[in-house]
Short mmCIF file of C-alpha atoms in Angstrom, two decimals:
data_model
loop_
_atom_site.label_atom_id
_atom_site.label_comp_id
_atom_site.label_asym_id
_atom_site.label_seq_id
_atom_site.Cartn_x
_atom_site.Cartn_y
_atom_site.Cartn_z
CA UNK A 1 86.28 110.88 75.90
CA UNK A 2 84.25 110.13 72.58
CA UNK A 3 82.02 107.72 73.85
CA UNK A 4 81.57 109.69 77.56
CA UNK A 5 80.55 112.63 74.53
CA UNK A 6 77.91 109.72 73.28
CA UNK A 7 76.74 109.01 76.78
CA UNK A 8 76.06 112.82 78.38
CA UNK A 9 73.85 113.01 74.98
CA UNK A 10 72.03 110.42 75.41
CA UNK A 11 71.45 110.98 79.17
CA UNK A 12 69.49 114.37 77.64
CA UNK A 13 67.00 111.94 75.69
CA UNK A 14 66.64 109.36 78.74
CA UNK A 15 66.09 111.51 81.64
CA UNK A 16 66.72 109.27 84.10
CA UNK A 17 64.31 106.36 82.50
CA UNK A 18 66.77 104.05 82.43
CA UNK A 19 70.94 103.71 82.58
CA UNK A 20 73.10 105.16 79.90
CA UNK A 21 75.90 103.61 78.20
CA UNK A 22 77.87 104.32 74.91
CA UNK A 23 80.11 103.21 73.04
CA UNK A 24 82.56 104.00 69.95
CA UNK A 25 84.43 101.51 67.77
CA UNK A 26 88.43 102.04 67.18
CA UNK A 27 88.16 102.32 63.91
CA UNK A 28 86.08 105.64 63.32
CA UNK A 29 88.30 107.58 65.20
CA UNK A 30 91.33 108.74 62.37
CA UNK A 31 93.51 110.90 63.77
CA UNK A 32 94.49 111.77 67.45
CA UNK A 33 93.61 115.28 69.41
CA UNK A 34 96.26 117.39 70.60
CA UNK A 35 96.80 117.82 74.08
CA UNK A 36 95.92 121.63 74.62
CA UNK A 37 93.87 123.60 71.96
CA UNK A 38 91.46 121.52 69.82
CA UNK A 39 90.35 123.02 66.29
CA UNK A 40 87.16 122.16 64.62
CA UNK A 41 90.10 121.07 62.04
CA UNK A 42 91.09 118.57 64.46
CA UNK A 43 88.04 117.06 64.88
CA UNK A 44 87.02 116.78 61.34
CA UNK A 45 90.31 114.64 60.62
CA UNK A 46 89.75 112.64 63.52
CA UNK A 47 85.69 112.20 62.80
CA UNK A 48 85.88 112.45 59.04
CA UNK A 49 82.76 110.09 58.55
CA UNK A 50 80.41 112.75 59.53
CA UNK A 51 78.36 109.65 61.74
CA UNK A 52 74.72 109.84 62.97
CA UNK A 53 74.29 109.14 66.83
CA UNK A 54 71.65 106.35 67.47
CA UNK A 55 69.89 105.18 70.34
CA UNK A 56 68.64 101.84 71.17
CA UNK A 57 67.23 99.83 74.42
CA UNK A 58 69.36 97.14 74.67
CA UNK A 59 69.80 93.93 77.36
CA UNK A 60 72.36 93.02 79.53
CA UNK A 61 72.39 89.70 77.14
CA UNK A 62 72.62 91.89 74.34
CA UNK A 63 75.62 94.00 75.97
CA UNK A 64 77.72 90.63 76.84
CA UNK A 65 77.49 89.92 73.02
CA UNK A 66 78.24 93.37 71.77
CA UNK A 67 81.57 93.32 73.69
CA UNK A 68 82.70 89.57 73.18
CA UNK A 69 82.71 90.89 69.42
CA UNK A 70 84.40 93.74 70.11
CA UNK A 71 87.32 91.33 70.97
CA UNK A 72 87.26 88.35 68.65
CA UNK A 73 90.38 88.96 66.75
CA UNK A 74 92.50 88.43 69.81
CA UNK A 75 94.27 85.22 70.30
CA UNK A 76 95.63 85.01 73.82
CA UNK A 77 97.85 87.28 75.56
CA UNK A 78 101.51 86.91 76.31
CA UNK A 79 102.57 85.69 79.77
CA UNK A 80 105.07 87.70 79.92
CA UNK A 81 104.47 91.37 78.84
CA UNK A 82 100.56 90.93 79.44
CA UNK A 83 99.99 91.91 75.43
CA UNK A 84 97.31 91.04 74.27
CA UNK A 85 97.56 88.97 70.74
CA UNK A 86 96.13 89.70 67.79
CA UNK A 87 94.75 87.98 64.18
CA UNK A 88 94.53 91.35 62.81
CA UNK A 89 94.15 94.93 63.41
CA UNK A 90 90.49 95.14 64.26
CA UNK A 91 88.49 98.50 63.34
CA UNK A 92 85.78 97.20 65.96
CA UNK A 93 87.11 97.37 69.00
CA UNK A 94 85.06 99.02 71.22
CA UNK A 95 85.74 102.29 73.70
CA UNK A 96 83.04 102.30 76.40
CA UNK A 97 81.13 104.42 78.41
CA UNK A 98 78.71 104.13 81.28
CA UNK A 99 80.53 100.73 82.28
CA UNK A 100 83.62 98.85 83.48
CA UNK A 101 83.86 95.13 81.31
CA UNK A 102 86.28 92.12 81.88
CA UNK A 103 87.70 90.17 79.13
CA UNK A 104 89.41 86.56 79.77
CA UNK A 105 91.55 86.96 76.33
CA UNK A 106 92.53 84.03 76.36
CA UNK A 107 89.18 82.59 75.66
CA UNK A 108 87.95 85.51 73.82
CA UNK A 109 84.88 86.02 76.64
CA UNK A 110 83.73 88.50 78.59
CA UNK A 111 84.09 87.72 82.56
CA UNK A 112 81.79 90.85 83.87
CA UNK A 113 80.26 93.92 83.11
CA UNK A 114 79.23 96.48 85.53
CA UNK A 115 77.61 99.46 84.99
CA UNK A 116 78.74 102.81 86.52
CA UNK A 117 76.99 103.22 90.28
CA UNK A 118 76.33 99.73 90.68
CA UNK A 119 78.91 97.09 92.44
CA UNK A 120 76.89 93.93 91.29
CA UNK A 121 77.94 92.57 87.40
CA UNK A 122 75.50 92.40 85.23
CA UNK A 123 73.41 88.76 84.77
CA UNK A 124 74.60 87.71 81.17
CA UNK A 125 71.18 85.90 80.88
CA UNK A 126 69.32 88.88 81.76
CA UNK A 127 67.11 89.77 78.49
CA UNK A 128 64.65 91.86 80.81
CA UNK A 129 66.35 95.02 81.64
CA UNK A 130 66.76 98.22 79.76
CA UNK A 131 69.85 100.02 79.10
CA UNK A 132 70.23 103.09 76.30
CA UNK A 133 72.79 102.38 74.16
CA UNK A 134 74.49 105.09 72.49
CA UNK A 135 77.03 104.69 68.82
CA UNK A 136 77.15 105.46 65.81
CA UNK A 137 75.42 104.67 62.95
CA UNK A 138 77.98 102.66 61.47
CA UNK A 139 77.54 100.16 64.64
CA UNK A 140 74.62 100.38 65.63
CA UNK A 141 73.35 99.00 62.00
CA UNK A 142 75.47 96.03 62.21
CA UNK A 143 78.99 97.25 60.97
CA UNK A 144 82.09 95.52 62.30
CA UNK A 145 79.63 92.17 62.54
CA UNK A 146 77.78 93.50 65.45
CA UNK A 147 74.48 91.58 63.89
CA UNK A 148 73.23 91.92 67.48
CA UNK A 149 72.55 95.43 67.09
CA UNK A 150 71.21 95.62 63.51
CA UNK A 151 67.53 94.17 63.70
CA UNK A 152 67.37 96.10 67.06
CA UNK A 153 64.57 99.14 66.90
CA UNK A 154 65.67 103.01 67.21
CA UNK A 155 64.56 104.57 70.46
CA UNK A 156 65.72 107.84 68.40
CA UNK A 157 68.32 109.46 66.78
CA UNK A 158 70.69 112.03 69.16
CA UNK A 159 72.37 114.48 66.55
CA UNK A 160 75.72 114.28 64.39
CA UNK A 161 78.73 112.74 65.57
CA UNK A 162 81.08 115.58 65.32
CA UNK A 163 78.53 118.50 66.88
CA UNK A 164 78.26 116.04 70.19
CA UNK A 165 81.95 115.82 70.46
CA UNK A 166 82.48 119.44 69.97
CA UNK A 167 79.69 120.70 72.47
CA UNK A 168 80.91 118.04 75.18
CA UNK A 169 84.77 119.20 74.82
CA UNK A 170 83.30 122.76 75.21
CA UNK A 171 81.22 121.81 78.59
CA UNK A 172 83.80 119.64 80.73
CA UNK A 173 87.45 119.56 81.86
CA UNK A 174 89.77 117.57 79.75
CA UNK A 175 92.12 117.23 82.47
CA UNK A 176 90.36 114.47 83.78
CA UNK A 177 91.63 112.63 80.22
CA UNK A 178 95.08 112.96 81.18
CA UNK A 179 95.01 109.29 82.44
CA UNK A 180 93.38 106.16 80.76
CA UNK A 181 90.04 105.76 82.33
CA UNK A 182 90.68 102.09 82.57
CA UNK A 183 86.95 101.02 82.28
CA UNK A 184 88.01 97.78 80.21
CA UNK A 185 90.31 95.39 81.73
CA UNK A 186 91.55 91.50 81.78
CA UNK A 187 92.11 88.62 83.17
CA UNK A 188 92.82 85.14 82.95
CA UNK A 189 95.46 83.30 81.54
CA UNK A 190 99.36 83.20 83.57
CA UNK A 191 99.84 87.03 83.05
CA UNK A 192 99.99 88.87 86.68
CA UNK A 193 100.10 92.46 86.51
CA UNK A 194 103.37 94.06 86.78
CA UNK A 195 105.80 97.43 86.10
CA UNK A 196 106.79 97.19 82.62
CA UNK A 197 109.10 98.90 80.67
CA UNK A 198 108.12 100.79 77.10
CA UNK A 199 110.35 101.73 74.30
CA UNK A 200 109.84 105.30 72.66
CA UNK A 201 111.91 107.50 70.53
CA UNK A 202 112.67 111.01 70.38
CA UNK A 203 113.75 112.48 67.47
CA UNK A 204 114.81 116.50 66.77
CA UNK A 205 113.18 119.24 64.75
CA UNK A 206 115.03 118.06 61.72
CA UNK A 207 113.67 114.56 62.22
CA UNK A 208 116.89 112.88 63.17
CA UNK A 209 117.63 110.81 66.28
CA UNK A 210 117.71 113.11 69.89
CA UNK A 211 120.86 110.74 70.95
CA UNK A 212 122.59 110.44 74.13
CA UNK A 213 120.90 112.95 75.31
CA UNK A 214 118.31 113.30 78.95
CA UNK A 215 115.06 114.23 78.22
CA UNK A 216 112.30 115.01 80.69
CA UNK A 217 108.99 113.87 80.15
CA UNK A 218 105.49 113.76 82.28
CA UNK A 219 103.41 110.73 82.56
CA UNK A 220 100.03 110.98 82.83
CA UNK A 221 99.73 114.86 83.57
CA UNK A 222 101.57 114.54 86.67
CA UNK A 223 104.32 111.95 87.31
CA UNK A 224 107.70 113.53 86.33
CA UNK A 225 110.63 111.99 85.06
CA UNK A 226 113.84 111.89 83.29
CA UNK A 227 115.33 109.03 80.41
CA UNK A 228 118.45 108.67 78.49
CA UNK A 229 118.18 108.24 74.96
CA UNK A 230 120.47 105.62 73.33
CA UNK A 231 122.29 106.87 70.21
CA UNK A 232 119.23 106.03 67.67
CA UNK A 233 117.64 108.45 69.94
CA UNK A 234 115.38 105.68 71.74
CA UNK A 235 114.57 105.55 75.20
CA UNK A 236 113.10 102.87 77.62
CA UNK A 237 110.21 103.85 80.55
CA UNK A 238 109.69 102.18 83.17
CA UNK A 239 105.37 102.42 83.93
CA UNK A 240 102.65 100.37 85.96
CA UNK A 241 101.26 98.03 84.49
CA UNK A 242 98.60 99.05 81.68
CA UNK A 243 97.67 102.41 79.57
CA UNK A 244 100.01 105.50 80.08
CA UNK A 245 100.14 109.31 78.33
CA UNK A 246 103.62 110.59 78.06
CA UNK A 247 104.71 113.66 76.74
CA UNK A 248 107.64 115.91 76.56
CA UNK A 249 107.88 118.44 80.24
CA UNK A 250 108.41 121.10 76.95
CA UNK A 251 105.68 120.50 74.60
CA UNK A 252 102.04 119.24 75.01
CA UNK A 253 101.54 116.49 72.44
CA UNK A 254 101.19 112.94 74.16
CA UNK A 255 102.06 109.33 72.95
CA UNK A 256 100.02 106.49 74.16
CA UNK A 257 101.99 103.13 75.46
CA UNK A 258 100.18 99.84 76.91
CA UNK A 259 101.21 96.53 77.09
CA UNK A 260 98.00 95.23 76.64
CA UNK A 261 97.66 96.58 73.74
CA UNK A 262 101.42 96.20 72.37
CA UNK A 263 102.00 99.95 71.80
CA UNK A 264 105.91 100.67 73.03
CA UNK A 265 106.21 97.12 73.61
CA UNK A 266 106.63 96.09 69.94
CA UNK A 267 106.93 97.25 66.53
CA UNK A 268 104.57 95.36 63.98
CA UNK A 269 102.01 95.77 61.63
CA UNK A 270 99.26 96.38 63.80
CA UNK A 271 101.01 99.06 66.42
CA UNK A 272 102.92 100.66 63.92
CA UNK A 273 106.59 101.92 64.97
CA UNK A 274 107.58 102.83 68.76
CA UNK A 275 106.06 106.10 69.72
CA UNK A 276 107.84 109.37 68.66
CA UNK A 277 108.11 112.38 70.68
CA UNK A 278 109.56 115.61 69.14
CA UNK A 279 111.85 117.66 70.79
CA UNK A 280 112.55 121.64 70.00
CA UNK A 281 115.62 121.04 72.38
CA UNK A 282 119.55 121.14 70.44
CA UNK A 283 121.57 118.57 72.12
CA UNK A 284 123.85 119.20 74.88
CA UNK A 285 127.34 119.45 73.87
CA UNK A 286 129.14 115.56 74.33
CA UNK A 287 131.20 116.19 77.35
CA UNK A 288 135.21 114.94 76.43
CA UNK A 289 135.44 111.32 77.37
CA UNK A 290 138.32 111.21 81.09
CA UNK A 291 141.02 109.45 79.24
CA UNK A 292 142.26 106.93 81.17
CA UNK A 293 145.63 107.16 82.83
CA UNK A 294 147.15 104.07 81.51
CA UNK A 295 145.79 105.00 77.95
CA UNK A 296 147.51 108.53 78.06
CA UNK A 297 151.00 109.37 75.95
CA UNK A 298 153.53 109.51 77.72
CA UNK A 299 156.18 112.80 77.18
CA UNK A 300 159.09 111.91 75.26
CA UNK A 301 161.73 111.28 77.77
CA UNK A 302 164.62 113.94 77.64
CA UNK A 303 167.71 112.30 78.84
CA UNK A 304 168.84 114.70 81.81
CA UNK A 305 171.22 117.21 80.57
CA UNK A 306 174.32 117.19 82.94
CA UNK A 307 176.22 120.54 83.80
CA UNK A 308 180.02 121.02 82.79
CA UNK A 309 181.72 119.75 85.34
CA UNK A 310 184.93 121.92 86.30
CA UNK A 311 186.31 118.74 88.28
CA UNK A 312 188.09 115.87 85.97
CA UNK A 313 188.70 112.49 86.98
CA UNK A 314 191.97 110.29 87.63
CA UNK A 315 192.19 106.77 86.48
CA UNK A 316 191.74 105.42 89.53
CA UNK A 317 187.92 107.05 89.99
CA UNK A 318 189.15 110.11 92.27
CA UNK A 319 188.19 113.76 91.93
CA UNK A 320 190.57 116.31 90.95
CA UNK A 321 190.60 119.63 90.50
CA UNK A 322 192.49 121.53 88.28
CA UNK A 323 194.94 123.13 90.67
CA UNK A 324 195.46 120.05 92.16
CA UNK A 325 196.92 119.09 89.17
CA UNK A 326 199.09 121.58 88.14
CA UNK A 327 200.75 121.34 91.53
CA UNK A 328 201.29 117.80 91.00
CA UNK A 329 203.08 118.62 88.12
CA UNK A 330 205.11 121.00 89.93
CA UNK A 331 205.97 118.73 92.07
CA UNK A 332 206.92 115.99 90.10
CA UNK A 333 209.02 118.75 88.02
CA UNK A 334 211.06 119.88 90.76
CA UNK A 335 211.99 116.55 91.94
CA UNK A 336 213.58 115.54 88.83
CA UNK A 337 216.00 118.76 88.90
CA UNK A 338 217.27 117.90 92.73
CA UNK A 339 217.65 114.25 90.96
CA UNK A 340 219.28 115.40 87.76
CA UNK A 341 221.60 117.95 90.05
CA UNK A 342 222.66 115.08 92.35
CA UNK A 343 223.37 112.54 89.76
CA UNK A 344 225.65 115.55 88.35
CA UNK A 345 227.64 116.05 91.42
CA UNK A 346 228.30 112.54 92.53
CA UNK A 347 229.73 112.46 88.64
CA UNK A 348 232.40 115.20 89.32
CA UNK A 349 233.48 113.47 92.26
CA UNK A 350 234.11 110.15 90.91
CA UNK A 351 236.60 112.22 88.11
#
């Protein structure tokens, strides 16, 4: 957006003389813009240098040299994840406008560059034709080693840094910023462009981990989707290859991931720590864990309480009940009188 800013200014000056292009290094821009209302506070923190545009006619010789500087602190790029490798965390990498370069990384050279309208690469031998270059001051006198620029005259000077921004955010829609423009891209090397998966975090209003917990988020303005967030509230996203936005479906402030570049793909000294998101959500309330059936106690086991029985048993095993018995007993009683009375009579006689 900054250096399209650069380029619609300079197109004022030009007037159709000759093809526009700008450019901004990494390293003056300080803060990022919020996605929805920009302040003039905003843009102070994020342009705090208070810059002078310049303008000067360069070569298509001249441009291939500008941008192989802009990436001579790489060192190759990872077969794997595509990222690109780094010496050190260089303030002078360029963002472009007004044309679409190729880098070969892995030899620190720049394949093609192809200006906006035109399907034919620029010759990197051409020192004939004239292009406007737009940058700041800080560039376009040399700084960040770009020695090609310095001795260069000024076709003129197009106004302060921060008023250009501010007027151009006022003229155009930003929506067309809600993807990566993708004018700089590479090849070479045994990287083939693939899906890859990012790592961000999300973390609550108090600042602590959102964990185990779904979160919705929106990539790129449009494509929806939904993540799980591990219990140090980190979450992985699954993206085409190269630069992404992704924000919260809640809230409007974006986080920028590409593998190229290493951001959501690793934590170092030169991206920093995984992109945050913030949440104003509470977390859903942990649903009990099913306890498995094996794992539950098992009730005490009672032994079964028998009822009274009215029935009694013999020796022998068989029921009786109590009647039964009494009129054994009966029995059994009045057979022992007959006997007693008979064993009385058969006494008498024998007297």
């Amino acid at each position: 957006m900054v250096a399209d800013a650069f380029k619609q200014k300079g197109e004022e000056f030009a007037n159709g003389s000759m093809p526009v292009v700008a450019v901004e290094n990494g390293g003056g821009i300080r803060e990022k813009m919020p996605n929805g209302t920009i302040t003039r506070g905003d843009l102070m923190a994020a342009f705090p240098f208070s810059n002078t545009l310049y303008m000067k006619v360069v070569t298509p010789n001249i441009l291939y040299a500008m941008m192989e500087q802009s990436i001579v602190e790489m060192d190759g790029q990872d077969p794997e994840t595509g990222m690109l490798l780094q010496q050190s965390n260089s303030g002078g990498f360029l963002q472009v406008s007004g044309f679409n370069v190729v880098l070969d990384p892995d030899s620190d050279t720049v394949q093609s560059i192809t200006l906006d309208n035109e399907t034919t690469p620029l010759d990197r031998n051409d020192t004939s034709r004239e292009i406007l270059l737009v940058g700041n001051n800080y560039i376009m006198s040399g700084g960040s080693d770009y020695s090609m620029l310095s001795s260069l005259p000024k076709y003129g000077e197009a106004g302060g840094e921060l008023e250009t921004i501010e007027a151009y955010i006022q003229s155009v829609d930003l929506t067309q910023y809600a993807r990566p423009q993708g004018r700089i891209q590479y090849t070479g090397g045994s990287y083939q462009p693939k899906d890859y998966e990012a790592t961000i975090q999300v973390l609550s209003t108090e600042g602590s981990p959102f964990a185990n917990q779904s979160v919705d988020l929106v990539v790129d303005g449009t494509q929806e989707m939904s993540v799980k967030t591990d219990e140090n509230g980190y979450a992985k996203v699954t993206v085409s290859d190269g630069a992404h936005n992704i924000r919260l479906q809640e809230d409007n402030t974006e986080i920028y991931i590409d593998n190229y570049l290493g951001f959501g793909i690793i934590e170092d000294s030169i991206r920093g720590s995984y992109p945050v998101l913030n949440t104003m959500q509470t977390p859903a309330d942990q649903e009990e864990p099913t306890q498995p059936e094996e794992d539950k106690p098992q009730e005490e086991q009672k032994p079964e309480e028998k009822p009274e029985q009215e029935d009694s048993q013999t020796n022998d095993g068989t029921e009786t009940s109590t009647e039964t018995n009494m009129a054994l007993w009966i029995g059994i009683l009045a057979v022992s009188v007959v006997v007693l009375i008979i064993i009385g009579v058969l006494i008498k006689k024998k007297k």
